Short mmCIF file of C-alpha atoms in Angstrom, two decimals:
data_model
loop_
_atom_site.label_atom_id
_atom_site.label_comp_id
_atom_site.label_asym_id
_atom_site.label_seq_id
_atom_site.Cartn_x
_atom_site.Cartn_y
_atom_site.Cartn_z
CA MET A 1 -6.85 5.68 -72.67
CA THR A 2 -5.11 6.15 -69.37
CA VAL A 3 -6.90 5.90 -66.10
CA THR A 4 -5.85 8.22 -63.32
CA PRO A 5 -5.55 6.20 -60.10
CA ALA A 6 -7.76 7.26 -57.27
CA PRO A 7 -5.88 9.31 -54.70
CA THR A 8 -4.83 7.41 -51.60
CA PRO A 9 -6.71 8.77 -48.63
CA ALA A 10 -4.42 10.52 -46.17
CA LYS A 11 -3.75 8.62 -43.01
CA SER A 12 -5.36 10.11 -40.00
CA PRO A 13 -2.92 11.12 -37.27
CA PRO A 14 -2.68 8.71 -34.34
CA PRO A 15 -4.80 9.64 -31.36
CA PRO A 16 -2.99 11.55 -28.63
CA PRO A 17 -1.70 9.40 -25.78
CA ARG A 18 -4.12 8.89 -22.94
CA PRO A 19 -3.15 10.75 -19.72
CA VAL A 20 -1.58 8.28 -17.32
CA LEU A 21 -4.13 8.99 -14.58
CA ARG A 22 -6.91 7.92 -16.97
CA ASP A 23 -5.13 4.93 -18.44
CA PRO A 24 -7.00 1.72 -17.47
CA ALA A 25 -3.78 -0.30 -17.20
CA PHE A 26 -2.26 2.18 -14.78
CA LEU A 27 -5.50 2.51 -12.81
CA ARG A 28 -5.51 -1.26 -12.29
CA LEU A 29 -1.90 -1.12 -11.16
CA TRP A 30 -2.70 1.85 -8.89
CA THR A 31 -5.59 -0.06 -7.31
CA GLY A 32 -3.46 -3.12 -6.63
CA THR A 33 -0.55 -1.13 -5.22
CA THR A 34 -2.88 0.91 -3.01
CA ALA A 35 -4.53 -2.24 -1.68
CA SER A 36 -1.16 -3.81 -0.86
CA GLY A 37 0.01 -0.64 0.90
CA LEU A 38 -3.18 -0.42 2.95
CA ALA A 39 -2.96 -4.11 3.90
CA THR A 40 0.69 -3.71 4.89
CA TRP A 41 -0.11 -0.75 7.13
CA ALA A 42 -3.28 -2.26 8.62
CA LEU A 43 -1.82 -5.50 9.98
CA PRO A 44 0.21 -4.00 12.89
CA PHE A 45 -2.70 -1.70 13.73
CA VAL A 46 -5.23 -4.54 13.84
CA LEU A 47 -2.87 -6.71 15.89
CA GLY A 48 -2.53 -3.77 18.27
CA LEU A 49 -6.31 -3.87 18.67
CA ALA A 50 -5.96 -7.56 19.53
CA VAL A 51 -3.63 -6.57 22.39
CA LEU A 52 -6.19 -4.05 23.62
CA HIS A 53 -8.86 -6.77 23.53
CA ARG A 54 -6.51 -9.16 25.42
CA GLN A 55 -6.49 -11.65 22.55
CA LEU A 56 -2.70 -11.23 22.22
CA ASP A 57 -0.13 -10.03 24.74
CA ALA A 58 2.63 -7.50 24.10
CA ALA A 59 5.35 -10.14 23.88
CA GLY A 60 3.31 -12.09 21.35
CA LEU A 61 2.76 -8.94 19.30
CA GLY A 62 6.51 -8.30 19.21
CA LEU A 63 7.20 -11.88 18.12
CA VAL A 64 4.57 -11.78 15.35
CA LEU A 65 5.80 -8.45 13.99
CA ALA A 66 9.41 -9.65 14.11
CA ALA A 67 8.40 -12.77 12.17
CA ARG A 68 6.73 -10.60 9.56
CA THR A 69 9.89 -8.53 9.18
CA ALA A 70 12.00 -11.68 8.80
CA GLY A 71 9.68 -13.00 6.10
CA PHE A 72 9.84 -9.65 4.31
CA LEU A 73 13.65 -9.46 4.29
CA VAL A 74 14.06 -12.98 2.91
CA ALA A 75 11.32 -12.65 0.31
CA VAL A 76 12.28 -9.22 -1.00
CA ALA A 77 15.62 -10.61 -2.24
CA VAL A 78 14.00 -13.74 -3.68
CA GLY A 79 11.16 -11.73 -5.22
CA GLY A 80 13.58 -9.43 -7.03
CA VAL A 81 15.25 -12.36 -8.78
CA LEU A 82 11.93 -14.05 -9.58
CA ALA A 83 10.43 -10.84 -10.98
CA ASP A 84 13.38 -10.46 -13.38
CA ARG A 85 13.41 -14.15 -14.26
CA HIS A 86 9.65 -14.55 -14.81
CA SER A 87 6.61 -12.39 -15.45
CA ARG A 88 6.38 -9.47 -13.02
CA ARG A 89 2.61 -9.85 -13.14
CA ALA A 90 2.87 -13.49 -12.06
CA VAL A 91 5.10 -12.57 -9.12
CA VAL A 92 2.57 -9.93 -8.01
CA LEU A 93 -0.21 -12.52 -8.30
CA TRP A 94 1.45 -15.26 -6.29
CA SER A 95 2.94 -12.99 -3.65
CA GLY A 96 -0.45 -11.36 -3.14
CA LEU A 97 -2.11 -14.77 -2.81
CA VAL A 98 0.48 -15.87 -0.23
CA ALA A 99 -0.15 -12.73 1.82
CA ALA A 100 -3.92 -13.23 1.49
CA ALA A 101 -3.59 -16.81 2.72
CA SER A 102 -1.86 -15.60 5.88
CA ALA A 103 -4.95 -13.65 7.02
CA PRO A 104 -7.21 -16.62 7.89
CA LEU A 105 -4.25 -18.32 9.57
CA LEU A 106 -3.66 -15.25 11.73
CA ALA A 107 -7.36 -15.17 12.56
CA GLY A 108 -7.33 -18.88 13.39
CA GLY A 109 -4.37 -18.56 15.73
CA LEU A 110 -5.67 -15.48 17.52
CA ASP A 111 -6.09 -16.23 21.24
CA ARG A 112 -5.36 -19.90 20.47
CA SER A 113 -1.91 -20.54 18.98
CA LEU A 114 0.96 -18.07 18.97
CA ALA A 115 3.01 -20.56 16.91
CA LEU A 116 0.38 -20.52 14.15
CA MET A 117 0.23 -16.72 14.22
CA THR A 118 4.03 -16.49 13.99
CA ALA A 119 4.13 -18.83 10.99
CA ALA A 120 1.31 -16.87 9.35
CA ALA A 121 3.17 -13.61 9.96
CA VAL A 122 6.18 -15.03 8.10
CA LEU A 123 3.85 -15.72 5.15
CA ALA A 124 2.41 -12.22 5.36
CA GLY A 125 5.89 -10.68 5.33
CA ALA A 126 6.98 -12.94 2.49
CA GLY A 127 4.05 -11.89 0.34
CA GLN A 128 4.68 -8.24 1.13
CA GLY A 129 8.40 -8.51 0.42
CA ALA A 130 8.09 -10.40 -2.86
CA CYS A 131 5.54 -8.00 -4.31
CA ARG A 132 7.49 -4.78 -3.64
CA PRO A 133 10.21 -5.12 -6.31
CA ALA A 134 7.71 -6.72 -8.68
CA PHE A 135 5.36 -3.73 -8.37
CA GLN A 136 8.28 -1.37 -9.03
CA ALA A 137 9.23 -3.22 -12.21
CA LEU A 138 5.60 -3.60 -13.29
CA THR A 139 5.19 0.18 -13.03
CA ALA A 140 8.05 0.62 -15.51
CA GLU A 141 6.39 -1.89 -17.84
CA THR A 142 2.96 -0.27 -17.61
CA VAL A 143 3.85 3.43 -17.80
CA GLY A 144 5.99 5.16 -20.42
CA PRO A 145 9.14 7.05 -19.37
CA ALA A 146 7.56 10.50 -19.77
CA ASP A 147 4.73 9.69 -17.35
CA ARG A 148 6.56 7.70 -14.68
CA GLN A 149 7.20 10.56 -12.26
CA ARG A 150 3.52 11.47 -12.24
CA ALA A 151 2.60 7.79 -11.90
CA ASN A 152 4.98 7.30 -8.95
CA ALA A 153 3.58 10.44 -7.32
CA ALA A 154 0.04 9.10 -7.74
CA LEU A 155 1.03 5.78 -6.16
CA THR A 156 2.63 7.59 -3.23
CA LEU A 157 -0.43 9.80 -2.78
CA ALA A 158 -2.63 6.74 -2.52
CA VAL A 159 -0.48 5.05 0.10
CA ARG A 160 -0.06 8.23 2.18
CA SER A 161 -3.79 8.95 2.02
CA ALA A 162 -4.48 5.44 3.30
CA THR A 163 -2.00 5.99 6.12
CA LEU A 164 -3.69 9.27 7.05
CA THR A 165 -7.28 8.03 6.99
CA GLY A 166 -6.65 4.41 7.91
CA PRO A 167 -6.53 4.72 11.71
CA ALA A 168 -9.85 6.54 11.90
CA LEU A 169 -11.48 4.15 9.43
CA THR A 170 -10.13 1.06 11.21
CA ALA A 171 -11.20 2.38 14.60
CA LEU A 172 -14.67 2.98 13.18
CA LEU A 173 -14.85 -0.53 11.75
CA ALA A 174 -13.61 -1.96 15.06
CA ALA A 175 -16.71 -0.53 16.73
CA PHE A 176 -18.81 -2.94 14.64
CA LEU A 177 -16.43 -5.77 13.70
CA ASP A 178 -14.20 -8.02 15.79
CA VAL A 179 -10.47 -8.44 15.24
CA ARG A 180 -10.84 -11.72 13.33
CA THR A 181 -13.17 -10.08 10.81
CA LEU A 182 -10.72 -7.22 10.37
CA LEU A 183 -7.95 -9.74 9.67
CA PHE A 184 -10.11 -11.32 6.97
CA GLY A 185 -10.57 -7.81 5.57
CA ILE A 186 -6.78 -7.51 5.28
CA GLY A 187 -6.80 -10.78 3.36
CA ALA A 188 -9.40 -9.33 0.99
CA LEU A 189 -7.14 -6.33 0.36
CA TRP A 190 -4.33 -8.68 -0.58
CA LEU A 191 -6.66 -10.48 -2.99
CA VAL A 192 -7.31 -7.12 -4.68
CA ALA A 193 -3.56 -6.53 -4.88
CA ALA A 194 -3.05 -9.97 -6.42
CA LEU A 195 -5.91 -10.06 -8.91
CA VAL A 196 -6.60 -6.52 -10.13
CA PRO A 197 -3.30 -5.34 -11.77
CA GLY A 198 -3.01 -6.11 -15.47
CA ARG A 199 -0.13 -7.34 -17.56
CA GLY A 200 2.79 -5.12 -18.41
CA ALA A 201 4.97 -5.19 -21.51
CA ARG A 202 8.50 -6.43 -20.91
CA LEU A 203 10.95 -3.80 -22.18
CA PRO A 204 14.37 -5.17 -23.15
CA LYS A 205 17.43 -3.03 -23.73
CA ASP A 206 16.46 -2.01 -27.25
CA GLY A 207 13.17 -0.58 -25.95
CA THR A 208 10.91 -2.95 -27.91
CA ALA A 209 8.15 -4.67 -26.01
CA THR A 210 7.91 -8.45 -25.87
CA GLU A 211 5.20 -10.76 -24.68
CA ASP A 212 4.59 -10.51 -20.95
CA GLY A 213 6.68 -13.06 -19.12
CA ALA A 214 8.96 -13.85 -22.03
CA PRO A 215 12.66 -13.31 -21.34
CA ALA A 216 14.05 -10.33 -23.23
CA ASP A 217 16.92 -12.29 -24.71
CA GLY A 218 15.30 -15.55 -25.75
CA PRO A 219 15.13 -19.04 -24.23
CA ALA A 220 18.82 -19.31 -23.30
CA ALA A 221 19.60 -21.17 -20.09
CA ARG A 222 19.38 -18.95 -17.02
CA PRO A 223 22.14 -18.80 -14.39
CA GLY A 224 21.42 -19.90 -10.84
CA PHE A 225 19.64 -17.82 -8.22
CA ARG A 226 22.85 -16.71 -6.49
CA ALA A 227 24.42 -15.67 -9.79
CA GLU A 228 21.37 -13.63 -10.74
CA PHE A 229 21.26 -11.94 -7.35
CA LEU A 230 24.95 -11.02 -7.65
CA GLU A 231 24.24 -9.73 -11.16
CA GLY A 232 21.70 -7.36 -9.63
CA ILE A 233 24.37 -6.11 -7.20
CA ARG A 234 26.76 -5.54 -10.10
CA GLU A 235 24.07 -3.58 -11.93
CA ALA A 236 23.53 -1.40 -8.86
CA ARG A 237 27.27 -0.73 -8.65
CA ARG A 238 27.21 0.58 -12.23
CA HIS A 239 25.19 3.56 -10.94
CA PRO A 240 27.21 5.60 -8.40
CA TRP A 241 24.21 7.89 -7.82
CA PHE A 242 22.18 4.86 -6.70
CA LEU A 243 24.78 3.73 -4.18
CA ALA A 244 25.18 7.27 -2.85
CA GLY A 245 21.43 7.82 -2.56
CA LEU A 246 20.93 4.44 -0.90
CA GLY A 247 23.63 5.24 1.65
CA ALA A 248 21.93 8.55 2.45
CA LEU A 249 18.55 6.84 2.74
CA VAL A 250 19.94 4.22 5.13
CA ALA A 251 21.44 6.94 7.34
CA VAL A 252 18.16 8.81 7.54
CA ILE A 253 16.07 5.69 8.22
CA ALA A 254 18.44 3.86 10.58
CA LEU A 255 19.41 6.97 12.57
CA GLY A 256 16.95 9.81 12.03
CA TYR A 257 13.72 7.84 11.61
CA SER A 258 14.62 5.33 14.31
CA ALA A 259 15.63 8.04 16.78
CA THR A 260 12.46 10.05 16.34
CA GLY A 261 10.34 6.90 16.51
CA VAL A 262 11.78 6.03 19.91
CA ILE A 263 12.26 9.52 21.36
CA LEU A 264 9.17 11.42 20.14
CA PRO A 265 6.81 9.60 22.58
CA LEU A 266 9.23 10.35 25.45
CA VAL A 267 9.51 14.04 24.57
CA SER A 268 5.74 14.33 24.10
CA ARG A 269 5.18 12.86 27.57
CA ASP A 270 8.06 14.32 29.59
CA ARG A 271 8.54 17.78 28.05
CA TYR A 272 5.03 18.69 26.94
CA GLY A 273 3.03 16.51 29.33
CA SER A 274 0.59 15.44 26.68
CA GLU A 275 0.15 12.78 24.02
CA TRP A 276 -1.29 15.26 21.54
CA VAL A 277 2.21 16.35 20.40
CA LEU A 278 2.93 12.73 19.42
CA ALA A 279 -0.34 12.42 17.48
CA ALA A 280 -0.06 15.87 15.89
CA ALA A 281 3.55 15.35 14.78
CA LEU A 282 2.84 12.00 13.15
CA THR A 283 -0.24 13.41 11.42
CA ALA A 284 1.76 16.42 10.22
CA TYR A 285 4.41 14.08 8.82
CA THR A 286 1.83 12.25 6.71
CA VAL A 287 0.17 15.49 5.57
CA GLY A 288 3.59 16.83 4.61
CA ALA A 289 4.29 13.65 2.64
CA LEU A 290 1.00 14.12 0.76
CA GLY A 291 2.05 17.67 -0.07
CA GLY A 292 5.47 16.48 -1.25
CA ALA A 293 3.90 13.89 -3.55
CA LEU A 294 1.56 16.54 -4.99
CA VAL A 295 4.52 18.82 -5.68
CA MET A 296 6.45 16.04 -7.41
CA SER A 297 3.48 15.17 -9.63
CA ARG A 298 4.12 18.51 -11.39
CA TRP A 299 7.64 19.70 -10.56
CA ARG A 300 10.59 18.63 -12.72
CA PRO A 301 13.68 20.15 -11.06
CA ARG A 302 16.63 20.85 -13.32
CA SER A 303 18.96 18.93 -10.99
CA GLN A 304 16.57 16.31 -9.68
CA GLY A 305 19.19 14.42 -7.71
CA LEU A 306 20.28 17.46 -5.73
CA ALA A 307 16.67 18.46 -5.09
CA ALA A 308 15.85 14.92 -3.94
CA LEU A 309 18.82 14.69 -1.59
CA ALA A 310 18.00 18.11 -0.16
CA GLY A 311 14.49 16.83 0.53
CA LEU A 312 15.91 13.74 2.24
CA ALA A 313 18.19 15.90 4.39
CA ALA A 314 15.15 17.88 5.55
CA TYR A 315 14.30 14.94 7.82
CA GLY A 316 17.04 16.28 10.09
CA PHE A 317 14.65 19.01 11.26
CA ALA A 318 12.59 16.36 13.09
CA PRO A 319 15.33 15.23 15.55
CA LEU A 320 16.57 18.82 15.75
CA SER A 321 13.16 20.03 16.93
CA LEU A 322 13.06 17.34 19.63
CA MET A 323 16.51 18.32 20.85
CA LEU A 324 15.67 22.00 21.41
CA PRO A 325 13.25 23.46 24.01
CA VAL A 326 10.84 24.85 21.43
CA HIS A 327 7.10 25.42 21.34
CA PRO A 328 5.23 22.22 20.38
CA VAL A 329 3.99 23.90 17.20
CA VAL A 330 7.62 24.00 16.03
CA VAL A 331 7.88 20.23 16.52
CA VAL A 332 4.71 19.69 14.48
CA ALA A 333 5.99 22.01 11.73
CA ALA A 334 9.35 20.22 11.67
CA TYR A 335 7.60 16.89 11.12
CA ALA A 336 5.55 18.39 8.29
CA VAL A 337 8.78 19.57 6.64
CA ALA A 338 10.34 16.12 7.15
CA GLY A 339 7.35 14.40 5.54
CA THR A 340 7.43 16.75 2.56
CA GLY A 341 11.13 16.16 2.09
CA ILE A 342 10.78 12.38 2.16
CA GLU A 343 8.49 12.44 -0.88
CA LEU A 344 10.64 15.03 -2.63
CA PHE A 345 13.21 12.22 -2.47
CA ASN A 346 11.09 9.11 -2.96
CA VAL A 347 9.28 10.05 -6.18
CA PRO A 348 12.34 11.03 -8.26
CA TRP A 349 14.31 8.17 -6.66
CA PHE A 350 11.87 5.53 -7.87
CA THR A 351 11.51 7.26 -11.23
CA ALA A 352 15.27 7.44 -11.78
CA THR A 353 15.70 3.78 -10.86
CA GLN A 354 13.03 2.79 -13.38
CA ARG A 355 14.70 4.96 -16.03
CA GLU A 356 18.40 4.24 -15.51
CA VAL A 357 18.57 0.59 -14.49
CA ALA A 358 18.58 -2.06 -17.22
CA PRO A 359 14.93 -3.19 -17.54
CA GLU A 360 15.74 -6.89 -17.18
CA LYS A 361 17.53 -6.16 -13.87
CA LEU A 362 15.17 -3.56 -12.44
CA ALA A 363 13.39 -5.82 -9.94
CA ARG A 364 16.69 -7.05 -8.48
CA VAL A 365 18.05 -3.54 -8.02
CA SER A 366 14.74 -2.45 -6.47
CA SER A 367 14.91 -5.42 -4.11
CA LEU A 368 18.37 -4.26 -2.97
CA ASP A 369 16.88 -0.85 -2.23
CA PHE A 370 14.15 -2.32 -0.01
CA LEU A 371 16.44 -4.97 1.50
CA VAL A 372 19.13 -2.53 2.65
CA SER A 373 16.89 0.34 3.76
CA TYR A 374 14.27 -1.81 5.52
CA GLY A 375 16.82 -4.36 6.73
CA LEU A 376 18.93 -1.85 8.65
CA ALA A 377 15.96 0.00 10.17
CA PRO A 378 15.47 -2.60 12.97
CA VAL A 379 19.17 -2.30 13.82
CA GLY A 380 18.73 1.43 14.36
CA LEU A 381 15.65 0.88 16.49
CA ALA A 382 17.49 -1.69 18.60
CA LEU A 383 20.47 0.63 19.21
CA ILE A 384 18.70 3.93 19.87
CA ALA A 385 17.16 3.00 23.24
CA PRO A 386 20.45 1.73 24.78
CA ALA A 387 22.24 4.80 23.38
CA VAL A 388 19.69 7.08 25.04
CA GLY A 389 20.18 5.25 28.33
CA ARG A 390 23.96 5.56 28.05
CA PHE A 391 24.42 9.10 26.68
CA GLY A 392 21.06 10.82 27.14
CA ILE A 393 18.42 12.08 24.72
CA THR A 394 20.11 15.31 23.60
CA PRO A 395 23.47 13.85 22.42
CA VAL A 396 21.71 11.02 20.56
CA LEU A 397 19.39 13.44 18.81
CA ALA A 398 22.32 15.72 17.94
CA VAL A 399 24.22 12.85 16.28
CA CYS A 400 21.14 11.68 14.39
CA ALA A 401 20.25 15.19 13.19
CA ALA A 402 23.83 15.74 12.03
CA ALA A 403 23.76 12.44 10.13
CA CYS A 404 20.49 13.39 8.42
CA PHE A 405 21.97 16.69 7.23
CA LEU A 406 25.52 15.61 6.42
CA VAL A 407 25.18 12.18 4.78
CA PRO A 408 22.80 13.36 2.00
CA ALA A 409 25.11 16.37 1.51
CA ALA A 410 28.05 14.00 1.08
CA ALA A 411 25.99 11.86 -1.33
CA ALA A 412 25.32 14.96 -3.43
CA LEU A 413 29.09 15.26 -4.06
CA VAL A 414 29.07 12.06 -6.11
CA PRO A 415 29.23 13.32 -9.73
CA THR A 416 26.28 11.32 -11.09
CA ALA A 417 24.10 12.19 -8.08
CA ARG A 418 23.31 15.65 -9.46
CA HIS A 419 20.76 14.29 -11.93
CA PHE A 420 20.31 10.71 -10.61
CA ALA A 421 21.71 9.62 -13.96
CA ARG A 422 24.98 8.43 -15.49
CA THR A 423 24.84 11.34 -17.96
CA ALA A 424 23.34 14.81 -17.73
CA PRO A 425 19.81 15.24 -19.16
CA THR A 426 21.06 17.45 -22.02
CA ALA A 427 23.26 14.63 -23.24
CA ARG A 428 20.52 12.03 -23.11
CA GLU A 429 17.56 11.38 -25.34
#
């Protein structure tokens, strides 16, 4: 007598993937990134309040902010190597803790020791710099390729929203809290940035995940720090679109952004006789950036590199509006367009870097991005004022506007810049 085997129950289909904006791992990363962005923005603002309260003079403020920038530039290069060599989550943790530790030191030195405040500012900048490339790489570990553009747009929206609402919120808190308490609040934000994000999954070249913190290619001996940093430069050079886009970004930041930062207050005062043009233009820029991030959370342009570079070039309308004798509403509108264009560039730029760069070198390439773009910005700021004194406002603005329009256009001529990829999307998976 034969016995018919019981039929094997059919396997139920796997559940559909959770939307990225409802994924707990991404929400933890989003919270930490938002906290770090808010803390980064808030420190200069709170120190400005200290100047108003005569707890710090203008020269001291300049020294402290310069020390923070120096700490950032050194640490962003070191952090990129560390985040590729070790767990990205661990680098976020320790850099956040370093930045958090700077807050009580800043509070302790306020109105007492400028040397202590300067040293604390170096720590604050170091924590900020080390966490930036680590957060970029941790995003790639936490979010799948299909969802990264939406994830990057959500991260940008959070930071821009904080920038828009932060001044009013901080001013409100300052009515009830002193500057030292606000500095401790910045430290608390850094603690959130350090402790809340979860672990990512390291993705080696074959796309398989390994244990967080484990090197993708086993326990082989690692080269020295200098060799690993140079390896990150070589990886960046493998992507002509990256070098072209970075050159365009540097031109816009060092010339366009620096020129408008120096000249907008002068134009607002001398041409329009009011500070409201300055405030309205900066607010419009942030609102435009929010709109750009919202657009990029949904829009997938066919030629994303060309669309991104066109958005970057749109910053040229800001210096152009300051150069011409136009109604102040035109200046405000130009800044809104510039802000929108910046995020039309930023979101696909970060997404393409996370997609195209070898995962085990992503933090180092991201650190080069921040190091070059942020590192050359102070040079532009230092040169704009003497150039205005030597040649006048209009010629300087004309040169800067032309650079904003022409350098991204030249970058778009690089063959791989069309899609921000080494191969066209139709030829890729």
